[in-house]
Amino acid sequence: MSASQAGKVLKRETLIHILRAALRSGEYRFARQAALSWLASFPGDLEVTLLQAQAIIADGKAGQVTAALDRVCRRDPLYIDAYRLLAAASQGTDPVRYSFAISSLYALSGGNPGQTQLESWALPLRQAFECFANQQYDEVEKCVQETLGLNPELLLAGVLHLLLDRATQETLTVYQLAELYHARWPECLPISLVLAESYLEMGNEPEAVRLLHLCASADTTGQAARRLWGNDHAYRSLWSEDLVILFDQPIPASVASTMGWNFLASGTIPPAPIHPAVPVLSAPAQPVKPAVVESNQESPVEDDLITEELEPATEDVLIEEPVEILVDDMPAEPVDEILTEVEPLPEDLEKTATRANAAWQSRNEPASTSANRSKSGRRNRFHTETAAAENSGGGTTETVSSEFERLAKKLNQPSLAR
């Protein structure tokens, strides 16, 4: 699975900053989950373990972390922050553990314990550490023996005793004491490191390497080894410096804000460019002429036309195109009323129309056809009757034409009269 599929690569130093920011911003649940994701890959990271415990304590669940803090104190009894957090977790709920944590904290760092009742071994052990820092090894021996006499099972006193022998005694003596204390406290990192060093000096490299690897897994960052041998010790290659995990949890906005991740660079929004106002051109107000409808009527009815004029525009507006008025939109007289006004045709109109139609067909008939038909007696008689009708029916034809014109006017279609 690639990093892009599972999450983003998160370095340890970035995780530490995120956890501390989460504690400051009150995102305790997120801090617990983030620390748990890291400890799933590096369970020996003591600092992250303390940060996780701090989030649990701040969330009001201090009872859940006391056992884990006890293990951290046994693993690295010189870790001052572990005692400080253990005291905070047990205050008011576990007097015995609280007294142990405060006394150990006083022995390591000094200070004024205030109204707190310290253990009897706290004062001589504090003096032993002060003398050890000043290389007053004789005084250290006296104070350590006094402390062990008060509490023989005190791990912190045993660690200082071994460190004193390492500084003053030969390798064999150191090896014997280290092996004794390692059998009693196998989890203790300082004791295991001194024993591994003794193995190397005595030529037992396989056992020394085994112990060093165990210490590296129990202390991911190698803080106990650096405290004993310094930052540039000979075995630092056993501890990886590039610790990363694939982190896919969303970071709360308050945490990102605390870390300064969601702050944008200050600036101003540039104003929009100011363009000169473009005047709106308006056409001069003119009356709208009525639409002209072409018609063959001799006297068009004015009521059938729309002659209403639009009021002139008083503001700058866009003049729309004039609307065309279609003939179909004009009101028309009902057909029933027109038909009722048609006068009946004269009685002889049908006969006159028949004779006029026959005369028209004879004039337009082809010559060959007329020649053939002229041979027939009946056609000769027909022509004779037609000629007679034309001579005698001049007035009738005019009557028919006038009737057609009058009828066409009634129907409002003058073209029918032609």
Short mmCIF file of C-alpha atoms in Angstrom, two decimals:
data_model
loop_
_atom_site.label_atom_id
_atom_site.label_comp_id
_atom_site.label_asym_id
_atom_site.label_seq_id
_atom_site.Cartn_x
_atom_site.Cartn_y
_atom_site.Cartn_z
CA MET A 1 0.00 0.00 0.00
CA SER A 2 1.41 3.33 -1.01
CA ALA A 3 1.60 6.36 1.22
CA SER A 4 -0.92 8.21 -0.90
CA GLN A 5 -3.47 5.44 -0.36
CA ALA A 6 -3.04 4.98 3.40
CA GLY A 7 -2.23 8.49 4.54
CA LYS A 8 0.49 11.07 4.75
CA VAL A 9 4.01 10.39 5.98
CA LEU A 10 4.41 11.96 9.42
CA LYS A 11 7.79 12.48 11.04
CA ARG A 12 8.30 12.10 14.75
CA GLU A 13 9.27 15.69 15.38
CA THR A 14 6.10 16.84 13.63
CA LEU A 15 4.03 14.42 15.70
CA ILE A 16 5.51 15.82 18.91
CA HIS A 17 4.54 19.34 17.86
CA ILE A 18 1.03 18.16 16.95
CA LEU A 19 0.54 16.39 20.29
CA ARG A 20 1.68 19.40 22.29
CA ALA A 21 -0.53 21.70 20.25
CA ALA A 22 -3.48 19.36 20.83
CA LEU A 23 -2.87 19.48 24.58
CA ARG A 24 -2.73 23.28 24.55
CA SER A 25 -5.91 23.57 22.51
CA GLY A 26 -7.85 21.02 24.56
CA GLU A 27 -8.13 18.38 21.81
CA TYR A 28 -7.43 15.51 24.20
CA ARG A 29 -9.25 12.83 22.27
CA PHE A 30 -7.31 13.63 19.13
CA ALA A 31 -4.05 13.64 21.10
CA ARG A 32 -4.80 10.18 22.48
CA GLN A 33 -5.63 8.77 19.07
CA ALA A 34 -2.60 10.34 17.40
CA ALA A 35 -0.27 9.04 20.12
CA LEU A 36 -1.86 5.61 19.87
CA SER A 37 -1.24 5.54 16.12
CA TRP A 38 2.43 6.29 16.73
CA LEU A 39 2.84 3.82 19.60
CA ALA A 40 1.35 1.08 17.45
CA SER A 41 4.53 1.30 15.35
CA PHE A 42 6.97 2.41 18.07
CA PRO A 43 5.78 1.13 21.47
CA GLY A 44 9.11 2.04 23.06
CA ASP A 45 8.79 5.79 22.48
CA LEU A 46 8.78 6.99 26.08
CA GLU A 47 8.16 10.64 25.31
CA VAL A 48 5.07 9.91 23.21
CA THR A 49 3.86 7.59 25.96
CA LEU A 50 4.03 10.46 28.43
CA LEU A 51 2.22 12.80 26.04
CA GLN A 52 -0.54 10.23 25.65
CA ALA A 53 -0.77 9.87 29.43
CA GLN A 54 -0.92 13.64 29.79
CA ALA A 55 -3.89 13.77 27.40
CA ILE A 56 -5.68 11.06 29.37
CA ILE A 57 -5.09 12.87 32.66
CA ALA A 58 -6.32 16.16 31.21
CA ASP A 59 -9.43 14.35 29.98
CA GLY A 60 -10.26 13.41 33.59
CA LYS A 61 -9.23 9.74 33.40
CA ALA A 62 -6.04 9.74 35.45
CA GLY A 63 -6.70 6.30 36.88
CA GLN A 64 -6.14 4.75 33.44
CA VAL A 65 -2.50 5.86 33.17
CA THR A 66 -0.96 5.15 36.57
CA ALA A 67 0.07 1.62 35.63
CA ALA A 68 1.62 2.78 32.36
CA LEU A 69 3.52 5.53 34.16
CA ASP A 70 4.81 3.01 36.67
CA ARG A 71 6.29 0.99 33.81
CA VAL A 72 7.96 4.08 32.34
CA CYS A 73 9.53 4.85 35.74
CA ARG A 74 10.83 1.29 36.01
CA ARG A 75 12.15 1.34 32.47
CA ASP A 76 13.97 4.65 32.82
CA PRO A 77 14.21 5.56 36.53
CA LEU A 78 16.22 8.71 35.68
CA TYR A 79 13.36 10.18 33.59
CA ILE A 80 12.25 13.22 35.61
CA ASP A 81 9.12 13.96 33.55
CA ALA A 82 7.76 10.48 34.25
CA TYR A 83 7.74 11.09 38.02
CA ARG A 84 6.20 14.51 37.57
CA LEU A 85 3.34 13.08 35.53
CA LEU A 86 2.90 10.16 37.91
CA ALA A 87 2.50 12.60 40.77
CA ALA A 88 -0.14 14.52 38.82
CA ALA A 89 -2.05 11.32 38.02
CA SER A 90 -2.07 9.98 41.58
CA GLN A 91 -2.60 13.19 43.52
CA GLY A 92 -5.68 12.93 45.72
CA THR A 93 -6.46 9.37 44.65
CA ASP A 94 -3.38 7.27 45.51
CA PRO A 95 -1.34 8.67 48.44
CA VAL A 96 1.30 5.92 48.36
CA ARG A 97 2.08 6.34 44.68
CA TYR A 98 1.93 10.09 44.99
CA SER A 99 4.43 10.11 47.87
CA PHE A 100 6.78 7.86 45.91
CA ALA A 101 6.57 10.08 42.83
CA ILE A 102 7.16 13.30 44.78
CA SER A 103 10.08 11.82 46.72
CA SER A 104 11.74 10.48 43.56
CA LEU A 105 11.19 13.80 41.82
CA TYR A 106 12.81 15.62 44.73
CA ALA A 107 15.78 13.24 44.73
CA LEU A 108 16.44 13.83 41.03
CA SER A 109 15.76 17.53 40.65
CA GLY A 110 15.72 19.01 44.15
CA GLY A 111 13.52 22.00 44.77
CA ASN A 112 11.11 22.75 47.57
CA PRO A 113 8.51 20.01 48.07
CA GLY A 114 6.34 22.40 50.10
CA GLN A 115 3.88 20.79 52.48
CA THR A 116 4.32 17.34 50.96
CA GLN A 117 5.52 14.62 53.30
CA LEU A 118 8.54 12.96 51.64
CA GLU A 119 9.72 9.42 52.08
CA SER A 120 12.58 8.86 54.51
CA TRP A 121 15.02 7.93 51.76
CA ALA A 122 14.34 11.09 49.72
CA LEU A 123 16.80 13.37 51.53
CA PRO A 124 19.91 11.06 51.53
CA LEU A 125 19.24 10.09 47.94
CA ARG A 126 19.06 13.72 46.96
CA GLN A 127 22.43 14.33 48.61
CA ALA A 128 23.87 11.31 46.76
CA PHE A 129 22.87 12.69 43.37
CA GLU A 130 24.27 16.10 44.18
CA CYS A 131 27.61 14.58 45.20
CA PHE A 132 27.68 12.40 42.09
CA ALA A 133 27.22 15.46 39.87
CA ASN A 134 30.20 17.04 41.65
CA GLN A 135 32.24 13.79 41.40
CA GLN A 136 32.38 13.48 45.19
CA TYR A 137 32.26 9.72 44.99
CA ASP A 138 33.09 9.04 48.66
CA GLU A 139 30.08 11.05 49.75
CA VAL A 140 28.00 9.32 47.12
CA GLU A 141 28.90 5.94 48.57
CA LYS A 142 27.81 6.95 52.05
CA CYS A 143 24.51 8.44 50.91
CA VAL A 144 23.69 5.49 48.65
CA GLN A 145 24.30 2.97 51.41
CA GLU A 146 22.11 5.02 53.75
CA THR A 147 19.34 5.09 51.17
CA LEU A 148 19.52 1.35 50.46
CA GLY A 149 19.41 0.72 54.18
CA LEU A 150 16.12 2.59 54.35
CA ASN A 151 14.64 0.90 51.25
CA PRO A 152 16.64 -2.00 49.74
CA GLU A 153 14.15 -2.37 46.88
CA LEU A 154 14.45 1.20 45.71
CA LEU A 155 15.36 1.04 42.01
CA LEU A 156 16.58 4.63 41.83
CA ALA A 157 19.15 3.99 44.57
CA GLY A 158 20.34 0.80 42.84
CA VAL A 159 20.88 2.63 39.54
CA LEU A 160 22.98 5.31 41.27
CA HIS A 161 24.98 2.61 43.04
CA LEU A 162 25.80 0.92 39.69
CA LEU A 163 26.77 4.24 38.12
CA LEU A 164 29.08 4.89 41.05
CA ASP A 165 30.84 1.52 40.57
CA ARG A 166 31.12 2.16 36.82
CA ALA A 167 32.91 5.43 37.59
CA THR A 168 35.19 4.04 40.29
CA GLN A 169 35.53 0.25 39.96
CA GLU A 170 37.04 -2.23 37.52
CA THR A 171 35.12 -3.94 34.73
CA LEU A 172 34.67 -7.22 36.55
CA THR A 173 33.21 -5.55 39.64
CA VAL A 174 30.88 -3.50 37.48
CA TYR A 175 29.84 -6.59 35.53
CA GLN A 176 28.99 -8.52 38.70
CA LEU A 177 26.89 -5.72 40.17
CA ALA A 178 25.19 -5.06 36.83
CA GLU A 179 24.28 -8.71 36.42
CA LEU A 180 22.89 -8.76 39.97
CA TYR A 181 20.73 -5.72 39.46
CA HIS A 182 19.66 -6.83 35.96
CA ALA A 183 18.29 -10.06 37.40
CA ARG A 184 16.26 -7.97 39.88
CA TRP A 185 15.11 -5.26 37.47
CA PRO A 186 15.31 -6.64 33.91
CA GLU A 187 13.26 -3.78 32.48
CA CYS A 188 15.63 -1.08 33.67
CA LEU A 189 17.41 0.51 30.70
CA PRO A 190 20.42 2.06 32.54
CA ILE A 191 21.22 -1.29 34.19
CA SER A 192 20.89 -3.19 30.86
CA LEU A 193 23.12 -0.68 29.07
CA VAL A 194 25.85 -0.91 31.72
CA LEU A 195 25.68 -4.70 31.55
CA ALA A 196 25.94 -4.65 27.73
CA GLU A 197 28.96 -2.37 28.02
CA SER A 198 30.56 -4.82 30.47
CA TYR A 199 29.93 -7.70 28.05
CA LEU A 200 31.70 -5.82 25.28
CA GLU A 201 34.68 -5.03 27.49
CA MET A 202 34.88 -8.66 28.54
CA GLY A 203 34.62 -9.89 24.94
CA ASN A 204 31.08 -11.30 25.08
CA GLU A 205 29.88 -9.47 21.98
CA PRO A 206 26.87 -11.68 21.09
CA GLU A 207 25.32 -11.12 24.49
CA ALA A 208 26.17 -7.44 24.37
CA VAL A 209 24.53 -7.04 20.93
CA ARG A 210 21.43 -8.87 22.12
CA LEU A 211 21.06 -6.56 25.09
CA LEU A 212 21.66 -3.48 22.97
CA HIS A 213 18.92 -4.48 20.53
CA LEU A 214 16.53 -5.05 23.42
CA CYS A 215 17.35 -1.61 24.75
CA ALA A 216 16.83 -0.08 21.30
CA SER A 217 13.34 -1.58 21.00
CA ALA A 218 12.40 -0.58 24.56
CA ASP A 219 13.71 2.96 24.08
CA THR A 220 12.92 4.05 20.52
CA THR A 221 14.70 7.37 20.70
CA GLY A 222 17.66 6.11 22.74
CA GLN A 223 17.30 8.72 25.47
CA ALA A 224 18.72 6.43 28.18
CA ALA A 225 21.75 5.59 26.01
CA ARG A 226 22.43 9.27 25.28
CA ARG A 227 22.21 10.09 28.97
CA LEU A 228 24.77 7.39 29.75
CA TRP A 229 27.19 7.71 26.80
CA GLY A 230 26.43 11.11 25.29
CA ASN A 231 24.87 12.05 21.95
CA ASP A 232 27.74 10.75 19.81
CA HIS A 233 28.19 7.36 21.44
CA ALA A 234 29.56 4.40 19.50
CA TYR A 235 26.26 2.50 19.35
CA ARG A 236 23.98 5.24 18.06
CA SER A 237 23.55 3.44 14.70
CA LEU A 238 21.26 0.98 16.50
CA TRP A 239 18.69 3.72 16.96
CA SER A 240 17.00 5.03 13.86
CA GLU A 241 16.87 8.78 13.47
CA ASP A 242 14.28 8.82 10.68
CA LEU A 243 11.11 7.69 12.43
CA VAL A 244 7.93 8.10 10.38
CA ILE A 245 4.44 6.66 10.18
CA LEU A 246 1.56 6.87 7.74
CA PHE A 247 -0.90 9.22 9.40
CA ASP A 248 -4.46 9.48 8.06
CA GLN A 249 -6.32 11.21 10.89
CA PRO A 250 -7.80 14.65 10.21
CA ILE A 251 -6.16 17.36 12.29
CA PRO A 252 -8.69 19.55 14.16
CA ALA A 253 -8.85 23.18 13.16
CA SER A 254 -7.92 24.34 16.66
CA VAL A 255 -4.73 22.27 16.57
CA ALA A 256 -3.81 23.57 13.14
CA SER A 257 -4.50 27.10 14.32
CA THR A 258 -2.28 26.62 17.36
CA MET A 259 0.52 25.43 15.11
CA GLY A 260 -0.06 28.28 12.69
CA TRP A 261 -0.87 26.01 9.76
CA ASN A 262 -4.14 27.66 8.73
CA PHE A 263 -3.05 31.28 8.75
CA LEU A 264 -3.04 32.99 5.40
CA ALA A 265 -0.64 35.74 4.55
CA SER A 266 -2.05 39.14 5.36
CA GLY A 267 -3.06 41.26 2.43
CA THR A 268 -5.83 43.29 0.92
CA ILE A 269 -8.20 42.47 -1.83
CA PRO A 270 -7.47 44.76 -4.78
CA PRO A 271 -10.45 46.93 -5.70
CA ALA A 272 -12.27 46.21 -8.88
CA PRO A 273 -11.19 48.44 -11.80
CA ILE A 274 -13.43 51.46 -12.23
CA HIS A 275 -14.72 51.77 -15.77
CA PRO A 276 -16.32 55.01 -17.01
CA ALA A 277 -20.05 54.83 -17.15
CA VAL A 278 -21.29 54.08 -20.65
CA PRO A 279 -24.30 56.27 -21.53
CA VAL A 280 -27.34 54.45 -22.80
CA LEU A 281 -28.38 55.78 -26.18
CA SER A 282 -32.08 56.25 -26.59
CA ALA A 283 -33.98 56.85 -29.81
CA PRO A 284 -36.20 59.94 -29.96
CA ALA A 285 -39.69 59.16 -28.96
CA GLN A 286 -41.85 58.86 -32.06
CA PRO A 287 -45.44 57.85 -32.36
CA VAL A 288 -45.89 54.37 -33.63
CA LYS A 289 -47.78 54.33 -36.88
CA PRO A 290 -50.56 51.84 -37.20
CA ALA A 291 -49.77 48.78 -39.21
CA VAL A 292 -51.06 48.90 -42.77
CA VAL A 293 -52.95 45.87 -43.89
CA GLU A 294 -53.15 45.38 -47.60
CA SER A 295 -56.64 44.76 -48.73
CA ASN A 296 -58.54 44.81 -51.98
CA GLN A 297 -61.56 46.37 -50.35
CA GLU A 298 -62.59 49.64 -51.94
CA SER A 299 -63.49 51.18 -48.58
CA PRO A 300 -61.68 49.40 -45.70
CA VAL A 301 -63.50 49.43 -42.42
CA GLU A 302 -61.58 51.59 -39.94
CA ASP A 303 -62.82 49.58 -36.98
CA ASP A 304 -60.94 46.56 -38.29
CA LEU A 305 -57.53 48.31 -37.96
CA ILE A 306 -55.51 48.95 -34.78
CA THR A 307 -54.86 52.65 -34.77
CA GLU A 308 -53.83 53.14 -31.11
CA GLU A 309 -50.58 55.08 -30.77
CA LEU A 310 -47.93 54.32 -28.12
CA GLU A 311 -47.07 57.03 -25.65
CA PRO A 312 -43.66 58.61 -26.23
CA ALA A 313 -40.83 57.23 -24.02
CA THR A 314 -39.77 59.54 -21.21
CA GLU A 315 -36.72 57.53 -20.03
CA ASP A 316 -33.67 56.04 -21.68
CA VAL A 317 -34.97 52.66 -22.65
CA LEU A 318 -34.34 50.25 -25.44
CA ILE A 319 -36.84 50.62 -28.27
CA GLU A 320 -38.13 47.24 -29.24
CA GLU A 321 -38.99 46.41 -32.82
CA PRO A 322 -42.57 47.24 -33.81
CA VAL A 323 -44.91 44.32 -33.65
CA GLU A 324 -46.30 43.23 -36.98
CA ILE A 325 -50.04 43.04 -37.13
CA LEU A 326 -51.17 40.07 -39.13
CA VAL A 327 -54.36 39.91 -41.09
CA ASP A 328 -55.33 36.80 -39.19
CA ASP A 329 -55.27 38.80 -35.97
CA MET A 330 -57.81 41.35 -37.25
CA PRO A 331 -61.36 40.91 -36.13
CA ALA A 332 -63.59 39.55 -38.88
CA GLU A 333 -67.28 39.65 -39.27
CA PRO A 334 -69.04 36.41 -38.48
CA VAL A 335 -69.58 34.21 -41.48
CA ASP A 336 -73.12 33.48 -40.49
CA GLU A 337 -74.03 37.17 -40.62
CA ILE A 338 -72.50 37.53 -44.10
CA LEU A 339 -74.35 34.52 -45.45
CA THR A 340 -77.63 35.79 -44.16
CA GLU A 341 -77.21 39.02 -46.09
CA VAL A 342 -76.71 37.31 -49.49
CA GLU A 343 -79.73 37.94 -51.65
CA PRO A 344 -81.14 35.07 -53.67
CA LEU A 345 -80.06 34.84 -57.29
CA PRO A 346 -82.59 35.73 -59.99
CA GLU A 347 -84.48 32.86 -61.49
CA ASP A 348 -82.92 33.16 -64.91
CA LEU A 349 -79.39 33.45 -63.53
CA GLU A 350 -78.74 29.72 -63.80
CA LYS A 351 -79.81 29.56 -67.46
CA THR A 352 -77.90 32.68 -68.38
CA ALA A 353 -74.75 31.37 -66.70
CA THR A 354 -75.05 28.07 -68.60
CA ARG A 355 -75.32 29.82 -71.93
CA ALA A 356 -72.40 32.15 -71.13
CA ASN A 357 -70.25 29.20 -70.12
CA ALA A 358 -71.03 27.39 -73.38
CA ALA A 359 -70.13 30.49 -75.41
CA TRP A 360 -66.81 30.81 -73.58
CA GLN A 361 -65.96 27.14 -74.24
CA SER A 362 -66.75 27.54 -77.97
CA ARG A 363 -64.41 30.50 -78.28
CA ASN A 364 -61.54 28.67 -76.60
CA GLU A 365 -62.00 25.30 -78.30
CA PRO A 366 -59.23 24.22 -80.76
CA ALA A 367 -59.80 24.76 -84.46
CA SER A 368 -59.46 21.09 -85.36
CA THR A 369 -62.07 20.13 -82.86
CA SER A 370 -64.41 22.83 -84.11
CA ALA A 371 -63.94 21.65 -87.68
CA ASN A 372 -64.77 18.11 -86.77
CA ARG A 373 -67.75 19.10 -84.80
CA SER A 374 -69.02 21.41 -87.53
CA LYS A 375 -69.75 18.30 -89.59
CA SER A 376 -72.33 17.33 -87.09
CA GLY A 377 -75.81 18.73 -87.46
CA ARG A 378 -76.30 18.95 -83.76
CA ARG A 379 -73.14 21.08 -83.31
CA ASN A 380 -74.31 23.42 -86.07
CA ARG A 381 -77.58 23.85 -84.29
CA PHE A 382 -75.65 24.42 -81.01
CA HIS A 383 -73.56 27.15 -82.60
CA THR A 384 -76.65 28.73 -84.04
CA GLU A 385 -78.32 28.77 -80.63
CA THR A 386 -75.20 30.12 -79.00
CA ALA A 387 -74.90 32.97 -81.51
CA ALA A 388 -78.53 33.80 -81.01
CA ALA A 389 -78.01 33.80 -77.27
CA GLU A 390 -75.04 36.12 -77.58
CA ASN A 391 -77.01 38.55 -79.76
CA SER A 392 -80.02 38.52 -77.52
CA GLY A 393 -78.41 38.10 -74.10
CA GLY A 394 -76.07 41.09 -73.88
CA GLY A 395 -78.03 42.58 -71.05
CA THR A 396 -78.10 39.28 -69.20
CA THR A 397 -74.29 39.03 -69.16
CA GLU A 398 -74.01 42.44 -67.62
CA THR A 399 -76.54 41.42 -65.03
CA VAL A 400 -74.50 38.32 -64.12
CA SER A 401 -71.32 40.38 -63.75
CA SER A 402 -72.99 42.88 -61.49
CA GLU A 403 -74.41 40.08 -59.38
CA PHE A 404 -70.95 38.51 -59.01
CA GLU A 405 -69.46 41.84 -57.96
CA ARG A 406 -72.13 42.44 -55.39
CA LEU A 407 -71.74 38.92 -54.02
CA ALA A 408 -67.94 39.29 -53.82
CA LYS A 409 -68.28 42.50 -51.86
CA LYS A 410 -70.53 40.78 -49.41
CA LEU A 411 -68.03 37.96 -49.00
CA ASN A 412 -65.22 40.54 -48.54
CA GLN A 413 -63.30 38.93 -51.45
CA PRO A 414 -63.33 41.31 -54.43
CA SER A 415 -61.10 38.97 -56.46
CA LEU A 416 -64.06 36.65 -57.03
CA ALA A 417 -65.70 39.27 -59.21
CA ARG A 418 -62.92 39.11 -61.85
#
